[in-house]
Coordinates of C-alpha atoms in Angstrom, one line a residue:
M1 CA 153.7 -27.6 88.4
Y2 CA 151.5 -25.0 91.1
P3 CA 149.9 -26.8 93.4
Y4 CA 148.1 -24.0 94.3
R5 CA 145.5 -23.0 97.4
Y6 CA 146.0 -19.6 97.4
F7 CA 144.4 -18.2 94.5
L8 CA 142.2 -15.2 93.3
V9 CA 139.1 -15.2 90.5
F10 CA 138.4 -11.3 91.2
L11 CA 135.9 -10.6 88.9
A12 CA 134.2 -7.0 88.4
I13 CA 131.6 -7.1 85.9
P14 CA 128.0 -8.7 85.6
L15 CA 129.3 -11.9 84.2
C16 CA 127.3 -14.3 81.6
F17 CA 128.2 -17.4 83.2
S18 CA 127.7 -20.6 80.4
G19 CA 127.3 -23.8 82.1
R20 CA 130.4 -26.0 82.6
L21 CA 132.1 -28.1 85.3
V22 CA 134.8 -26.7 88.4
Q23 CA 136.0 -29.4 90.3
C24 CA 138.2 -29.5 93.7
R25 CA 140.6 -32.3 94.6
P26 CA 143.5 -33.2 96.5
S27 CA 146.8 -32.2 94.7
E28 CA 148.3 -34.8 93.5
H29 CA 151.8 -33.1 93.6
L30 CA 153.6 -32.7 96.9
E31 CA 152.3 -29.7 99.1
K32 CA 154.4 -26.5 99.3
S33 CA 153.7 -23.0 100.1
S34 CA 152.6 -20.1 97.3
N35 CA 153.2 -17.2 97.6
Y36 CA 149.8 -15.4 96.4
R37 CA 148.2 -14.1 99.1
V38 CA 144.3 -12.4 98.7
N39 CA 145.1 -8.8 98.7
S40 CA 143.1 -7.2 101.5
S41 CA 142.4 -3.8 99.3
I42 CA 140.1 -6.2 96.8
P43 CA 136.4 -5.5 98.6
T44 CA 135.2 -8.7 100.7
S45 CA 132.5 -11.5 99.3
P46 CA 128.7 -11.3 99.7
S47 CA 127.1 -11.6 103.2
P48 CA 125.5 -15.0 103.5
S49 CA 121.7 -15.4 101.6
S50 CA 119.0 -15.1 103.7
K51 CA 117.2 -17.4 101.4
N52 CA 116.1 -20.9 103.0
Y53 CA 118.0 -23.9 101.1
N54 CA 118.5 -27.1 102.5
P55 CA 122.3 -27.4 101.4
P56 CA 124.1 -30.7 101.3
Q57 CA 126.6 -31.3 104.3
I58 CA 130.0 -30.4 104.2
S59 CA 131.2 -34.9 103.5
S60 CA 129.1 -34.4 100.1
S61 CA 131.4 -33.9 97.4
V62 CA 128.7 -32.3 94.5
F63 CA 127.8 -28.6 95.1
N64 CA 125.1 -27.5 92.4
V65 CA 124.2 -23.9 92.3
L66 CA 120.5 -24.2 91.3
S67 CA 120.1 -26.1 95.4
Y68 CA 122.2 -22.7 96.7
G69 CA 119.2 -20.6 94.8
A70 CA 120.6 -19.9 91.0
L71 CA 118.0 -19.2 88.8
G72 CA 120.4 -19.4 85.1
D73 CA 117.6 -17.6 83.4
G74 CA 120.3 -15.3 82.0
S75 CA 119.3 -12.1 84.2
S76 CA 118.3 -13.3 87.9
D77 CA 121.2 -12.4 89.9
D78 CA 122.6 -15.5 90.9
T79 CA 126.1 -14.2 92.8
Q80 CA 125.3 -15.4 96.4
A81 CA 123.9 -19.0 95.0
F82 CA 127.5 -19.5 93.1
K83 CA 129.0 -17.4 96.6
T84 CA 127.7 -20.9 98.9
A85 CA 128.7 -23.1 96.5
W86 CA 132.2 -22.1 96.1
D87 CA 132.7 -21.3 100.3
L88 CA 130.9 -24.8 101.4
A89 CA 133.2 -26.2 98.3
C90 CA 136.1 -24.9 99.2
E91 CA 135.9 -25.7 103.3
A92 CA 135.0 -29.3 102.5
N93 CA 138.5 -31.9 103.4
V94 CA 137.3 -34.3 100.6
P95 CA 137.1 -33.8 97.0
A96 CA 133.9 -32.0 95.6
V97 CA 133.0 -30.4 93.3
V98 CA 131.5 -27.4 92.1
L99 CA 128.7 -28.2 89.9
V100 CA 127.4 -25.8 87.5
P101 CA 125.1 -27.4 84.9
A102 CA 124.6 -27.2 81.1
H103 CA 121.9 -25.5 79.0
Y104 CA 121.6 -22.0 81.7
T105 CA 122.9 -19.1 81.6
F106 CA 124.0 -17.8 85.2
L107 CA 124.5 -13.4 86.2
I108 CA 127.5 -13.1 88.8
Q109 CA 127.2 -9.3 89.8
S110 CA 130.8 -8.1 91.2
T111 CA 132.7 -10.5 93.7
V112 CA 135.8 -12.0 94.9
F113 CA 135.8 -16.4 95.1
T114 CA 139.0 -17.0 97.1
G115 CA 140.9 -19.1 98.9
P116 CA 142.7 -20.9 100.5
C117 CA 140.4 -24.0 100.1
E118 CA 141.3 -27.5 101.7
N119 CA 141.4 -28.7 98.4
V120 CA 143.5 -27.7 95.6
L121 CA 140.8 -26.6 92.8
V122 CA 140.6 -27.9 89.4
F123 CA 138.7 -26.1 86.9
Q124 CA 137.7 -27.9 83.8
A125 CA 136.5 -24.7 81.8
I126 CA 135.9 -20.9 82.2
R127 CA 134.1 -18.5 80.2
F128 CA 134.4 -14.8 80.8
Y129 CA 131.4 -12.5 78.8
G130 CA 131.1 -8.5 79.1
S131 CA 133.6 -8.3 81.9
S132 CA 135.8 -5.4 82.7
N133 CA 138.3 -5.2 85.3
L134 CA 138.8 -8.8 85.6
T135 CA 141.8 -10.3 87.5
V136 CA 142.1 -14.5 87.2
Q137 CA 145.4 -15.7 89.1
G138 CA 146.2 -18.8 90.8
V139 CA 144.0 -20.7 88.9
K140 CA 145.0 -24.3 88.1
I141 CA 143.1 -25.9 85.2
K142 CA 143.2 -29.7 82.9
N143 CA 141.3 -31.8 80.9
S144 CA 139.3 -29.3 79.7
P145 CA 136.8 -30.9 76.4
H146 CA 136.9 -27.2 74.7
F147 CA 138.9 -24.1 75.3
H148 CA 140.3 -23.6 78.7
F149 CA 139.9 -20.2 79.3
R150 CA 138.2 -18.2 76.9
F151 CA 137.6 -14.2 77.3
D152 CA 134.8 -12.7 74.7
Y153 CA 134.2 -8.4 74.8
C154 CA 136.3 -8.5 78.1
D155 CA 138.2 -5.5 79.2
N156 CA 141.0 -4.3 81.2
V157 CA 141.9 -8.3 82.1
R158 CA 145.1 -9.3 83.8
I159 CA 145.5 -13.5 83.9
D160 CA 148.3 -14.3 86.1
S161 CA 150.1 -17.6 87.5
L162 CA 147.8 -20.6 85.7
Y163 CA 149.0 -23.7 85.2
I164 CA 146.7 -25.9 82.0
N165 CA 147.4 -28.9 81.2
S166 CA 145.7 -31.1 78.8
P167 CA 146.7 -34.0 76.3
A168 CA 148.3 -33.2 73.2
T169 CA 146.5 -34.9 71.3
S170 CA 142.9 -33.5 72.4
P171 CA 141.5 -31.5 69.6
N172 CA 140.5 -27.6 70.0
T173 CA 142.0 -27.3 74.1
D174 CA 143.1 -23.7 73.4
G175 CA 144.9 -22.5 76.7
I176 CA 143.7 -19.3 76.8
H177 CA 141.4 -17.5 74.0
V178 CA 141.3 -13.8 73.6
E179 CA 137.9 -12.8 71.6
N180 CA 136.5 -9.1 71.3
C181 CA 139.1 -7.6 74.2
N182 CA 141.0 -4.6 74.6
D183 CA 143.9 -3.7 77.2
V184 CA 144.9 -8.2 78.5
K185 CA 148.1 -9.3 80.5
I186 CA 149.0 -12.8 80.1
Y187 CA 151.3 -13.5 82.5
N188 CA 153.8 -15.8 84.4
S189 CA 152.3 -19.5 83.3
I190 CA 152.7 -22.9 82.3
I191 CA 150.2 -24.1 79.3
A192 CA 150.1 -28.1 77.7
N193 CA 147.3 -28.6 75.6
G194 CA 146.3 -30.3 72.2
D195 CA 146.0 -26.8 70.5
D196 CA 147.2 -22.9 70.8
C197 CA 148.4 -22.5 74.2
V198 CA 146.9 -18.8 74.0
S199 CA 144.8 -17.5 70.8
I200 CA 144.1 -14.0 69.8
G201 CA 141.1 -13.3 67.9
T202 CA 139.6 -11.1 65.8
G203 CA 138.8 -7.8 67.7
S204 CA 141.9 -7.8 70.3
Y205 CA 143.6 -4.7 70.7
N206 CA 146.6 -4.2 73.5
V207 CA 147.2 -7.9 74.8
D208 CA 151.1 -8.0 76.6
I209 CA 152.0 -12.2 76.4
R210 CA 154.7 -12.8 79.1
N211 CA 156.9 -15.5 80.4
I212 CA 154.6 -18.6 79.0
T213 CA 156.3 -21.6 79.3
C214 CA 154.0 -23.5 76.4
G215 CA 153.9 -26.8 75.1
P216 CA 153.3 -29.4 74.1
S217 CA 151.0 -27.3 71.9
H218 CA 149.9 -25.5 69.0
G219 CA 152.1 -22.4 69.9
I220 CA 151.0 -19.5 70.1
S221 CA 148.7 -17.1 67.3
I222 CA 146.8 -14.6 66.3
G223 CA 143.9 -16.0 64.4
S224 CA 142.6 -17.9 63.0
L225 CA 141.2 -14.7 61.8
G226 CA 138.5 -14.2 58.7
T227 CA 136.5 -17.7 58.4
K228 CA 133.7 -17.5 56.1
N229 CA 134.7 -14.1 54.3
T230 CA 134.5 -12.0 57.7
R231 CA 136.5 -9.2 58.7
A232 CA 138.9 -9.1 61.6
C233 CA 140.8 -6.7 63.2
V234 CA 143.9 -7.2 65.6
S235 CA 146.7 -4.8 66.6
N236 CA 148.8 -3.5 69.3
I237 CA 150.0 -7.4 70.5
T238 CA 153.2 -7.9 72.3
V239 CA 154.6 -12.1 72.8
S240 CA 158.1 -12.2 74.8
D241 CA 160.4 -13.7 77.4
S242 CA 158.8 -17.2 77.1
V243 CA 159.4 -20.7 75.9
I244 CA 157.7 -23.3 73.2
I245 CA 158.4 -26.3 73.4
L246 CA 157.5 -29.4 71.4
S247 CA 154.9 -28.1 69.6
D248 CA 153.4 -27.8 66.0
N249 CA 154.4 -24.5 65.7
G250 CA 155.9 -21.3 67.6
V251 CA 154.8 -18.1 66.9
R252 CA 152.1 -18.0 64.4
I253 CA 149.4 -15.8 62.7
K254 CA 146.8 -17.6 60.7
T255 CA 144.4 -16.4 58.5
W256 CA 141.5 -17.9 55.4
Q257 CA 141.4 -17.1 52.1
G258 CA 138.6 -14.7 51.5
G259 CA 138.7 -12.1 54.9
F260 CA 139.4 -8.8 55.0
G261 CA 140.6 -6.3 58.2
S262 CA 144.0 -6.4 59.1
V263 CA 146.7 -7.5 61.8
S264 CA 149.1 -4.3 62.9
R265 CA 151.6 -3.7 65.1
V266 CA 152.3 -7.2 66.6
A267 CA 156.0 -7.6 68.3
F268 CA 157.4 -11.3 69.1
A269 CA 160.2 -10.8 71.2
N270 CA 162.3 -12.9 72.5
I271 CA 161.1 -16.3 72.8
R272 CA 163.2 -19.8 73.3
M273 CA 162.3 -22.6 70.7
D274 CA 162.8 -26.0 71.8
R275 CA 162.1 -28.7 68.5
V276 CA 159.5 -26.5 67.1
R277 CA 158.2 -27.0 63.9
N278 CA 157.0 -24.4 62.8
P279 CA 159.0 -21.4 64.7
I280 CA 158.2 -18.6 62.8
I281 CA 155.4 -18.5 60.8
I282 CA 152.5 -16.7 59.0
D283 CA 150.3 -18.4 56.6
Q284 CA 147.3 -16.9 54.6
Y285 CA 146.2 -20.2 53.3
Y286 CA 144.9 -21.6 56.8
C287 CA 142.1 -24.0 56.2
E288 CA 140.0 -27.1 57.9
N289 CA 138.9 -28.7 55.6
S290 CA 137.9 -32.1 55.8
K291 CA 137.2 -32.7 52.6
G292 CA 140.4 -31.3 50.3
K293 CA 141.7 -27.6 49.9
C294 CA 139.2 -24.8 50.9
P295 CA 139.2 -22.7 47.6
N296 CA 141.0 -19.8 46.0
Q297 CA 140.2 -16.5 47.1
S298 CA 141.6 -13.1 46.4
S299 CA 140.8 -11.7 49.2
A300 CA 142.7 -11.3 52.7
V301 CA 143.2 -10.0 56.0
Y302 CA 146.3 -7.3 55.4
I303 CA 149.2 -8.4 57.7
S304 CA 152.0 -5.4 58.2
G305 CA 154.3 -4.0 60.5
V306 CA 155.0 -7.7 62.6
S307 CA 158.5 -8.0 63.9
Y308 CA 160.6 -10.8 65.5
T309 CA 163.4 -10.4 67.9
S310 CA 165.8 -12.6 69.4
I311 CA 164.0 -15.9 68.0
K312 CA 166.4 -18.4 69.2
G313 CA 166.7 -22.7 69.7
T314 CA 166.1 -25.3 67.9
Y315 CA 163.1 -26.8 65.3
D316 CA 162.0 -29.8 63.8
P317 CA 163.0 -29.9 60.4
R318 CA 161.0 -31.5 59.0
D319 CA 159.8 -27.8 58.3
P320 CA 162.0 -24.5 57.7
P321 CA 162.3 -22.1 60.6
V322 CA 160.9 -19.2 59.3
S323 CA 157.7 -19.7 57.0
F324 CA 155.4 -16.9 55.2
A325 CA 152.8 -17.7 53.2
C326 CA 151.0 -14.9 52.7
S327 CA 148.0 -13.9 50.0
D328 CA 148.8 -13.5 46.2
T329 CA 146.6 -9.8 46.6
V330 CA 147.5 -8.9 49.6
P331 CA 150.7 -9.6 50.7
C332 CA 152.8 -8.8 54.0
T333 CA 154.2 -6.2 54.5
N334 CA 157.3 -4.3 57.1
L335 CA 158.1 -7.8 58.8
T336 CA 161.3 -7.5 60.6
L337 CA 163.5 -10.4 61.5
R338 CA 166.5 -9.5 63.9
A339 CA 168.4 -11.9 66.1
I340 CA 167.2 -14.8 64.9
Q341 CA 169.3 -17.9 65.5
L342 CA 167.2 -21.3 64.8
S343 CA 169.1 -24.8 64.6
P344 CA 167.8 -27.5 63.8
A345 CA 167.3 -30.1 66.4
A346 CA 169.7 -32.8 67.0
G347 CA 169.2 -36.3 65.1
K348 CA 169.0 -37.6 61.6
V349 CA 168.5 -34.9 58.8
N350 CA 168.4 -35.9 55.3
R351 CA 168.0 -32.4 54.1
L352 CA 167.1 -29.2 56.0
R353 CA 164.4 -27.0 54.5
A354 CA 165.4 -23.6 53.4
P355 CA 163.5 -20.8 54.9
F356 CA 160.0 -19.4 53.0
C357 CA 158.4 -16.4 51.9
W358 CA 155.7 -16.3 49.4
K359 CA 154.4 -12.7 48.8
A360 CA 156.3 -11.4 52.0
Y361 CA 157.8 -7.9 51.8
G362 CA 160.6 -6.7 54.8
D363 CA 163.5 -6.5 56.2
D364 CA 165.8 -9.1 57.2
E365 CA 168.8 -8.9 58.8
K366 CA 170.4 -12.2 57.7
H367 CA 168.7 -12.8 54.0
H368 CA 166.5 -15.0 55.1
C369 CA 163.5 -14.8 52.3
L370 CA 161.5 -11.0 52.9
A371 CA 161.6 -9.6 49.5
D372 CA 163.1 -5.5 49.9
G373 CA 160.7 -2.6 50.2
L374 CA 157.2 -2.4 49.1
P375 CA 155.2 -4.5 46.4
K376 CA 154.4 -3.0 43.2
L377 CA 151.4 -3.1 43.4
L378 CA 149.2 -3.0 47.1
P379 CA 145.3 -2.8 47.1
V380 CA 144.2 -0.1 49.3
R381 CA 140.7 -0.9 50.2
D382 CA 138.6 0.6 52.8
A383 CA 137.2 -2.9 54.1
D384 CA 141.3 -3.2 55.8
K385 CA 140.9 0.3 57.7
C386 CA 140.2 -1.1 61.2

């Protein structure tokens, strides 16, 4: 667990902050000292505003940013209002809520929100849009109604030592979602939720994910990509030194039929699986159609240059340990499997399912099921170039 009193959210932006709820609650766990300290080299917070506010007394449990001068019109600078609400909630010695109302868009300039606080901070949902040089560290977030953390159109992002916790049955509660971002580092975090621990969307490049404890969840995923016949481009993604526990999937790439673009230069390495249902999976027939199967389409996102190294542990034998369901017309190429050691979890097993490969080509030292070389016909499409 991460009962943080010291944490850091460093914003070098501007940031458009959509309305959500931020809560400060006493920790339910035993308190312990933390190694996290505020970096003294980071600029200090803005000075108190000169506006004549009538803030609630410190005994109040709700600190609404609108009460401190925030306008939420998407163009006015609401930085000081957020700082005032944050600081008062942080100083409160009773459970406190920083209320960021829905249906507003708040603009925040470069600033620092820091502890230590009288209460351990518990967030519900945070989105960063159009941000650069951003650090999020030592934050605890739980029970989000949707994505816990979302990063869109961001550059140079470091995410470190997060604790994310939501029920395994809660739908669409991705822990960390990254889309249209470059140079993202996600390190040293514990995530349990009802969807992907980390999901990588289109337009994401140079993402490094390391030392993540994931699960129960849907694993660590690239995608889904290519929905509604759209173009998707993802490259230079690494996932390493992590553990995935009691999850529906381990490391997954998922794309819709009909999309185009490419996924390339992806490496999964040194990952331990613990009773995971689909430890290694590529699914190019991903479909979330409640009415039944999605229609067959010939176009697909091109997947190439994906390596799996030292993936070990146990899997749920209801599904195969390796499953590559690639497109009929745009096969997966240059897949590599090395040092894969996956055993069925303890329990009654009537019949083990063999590794599954469909239109999947590459190099497999243990001959799981990959076809050698390249397909005879590999379509070359300008639309797949990213």
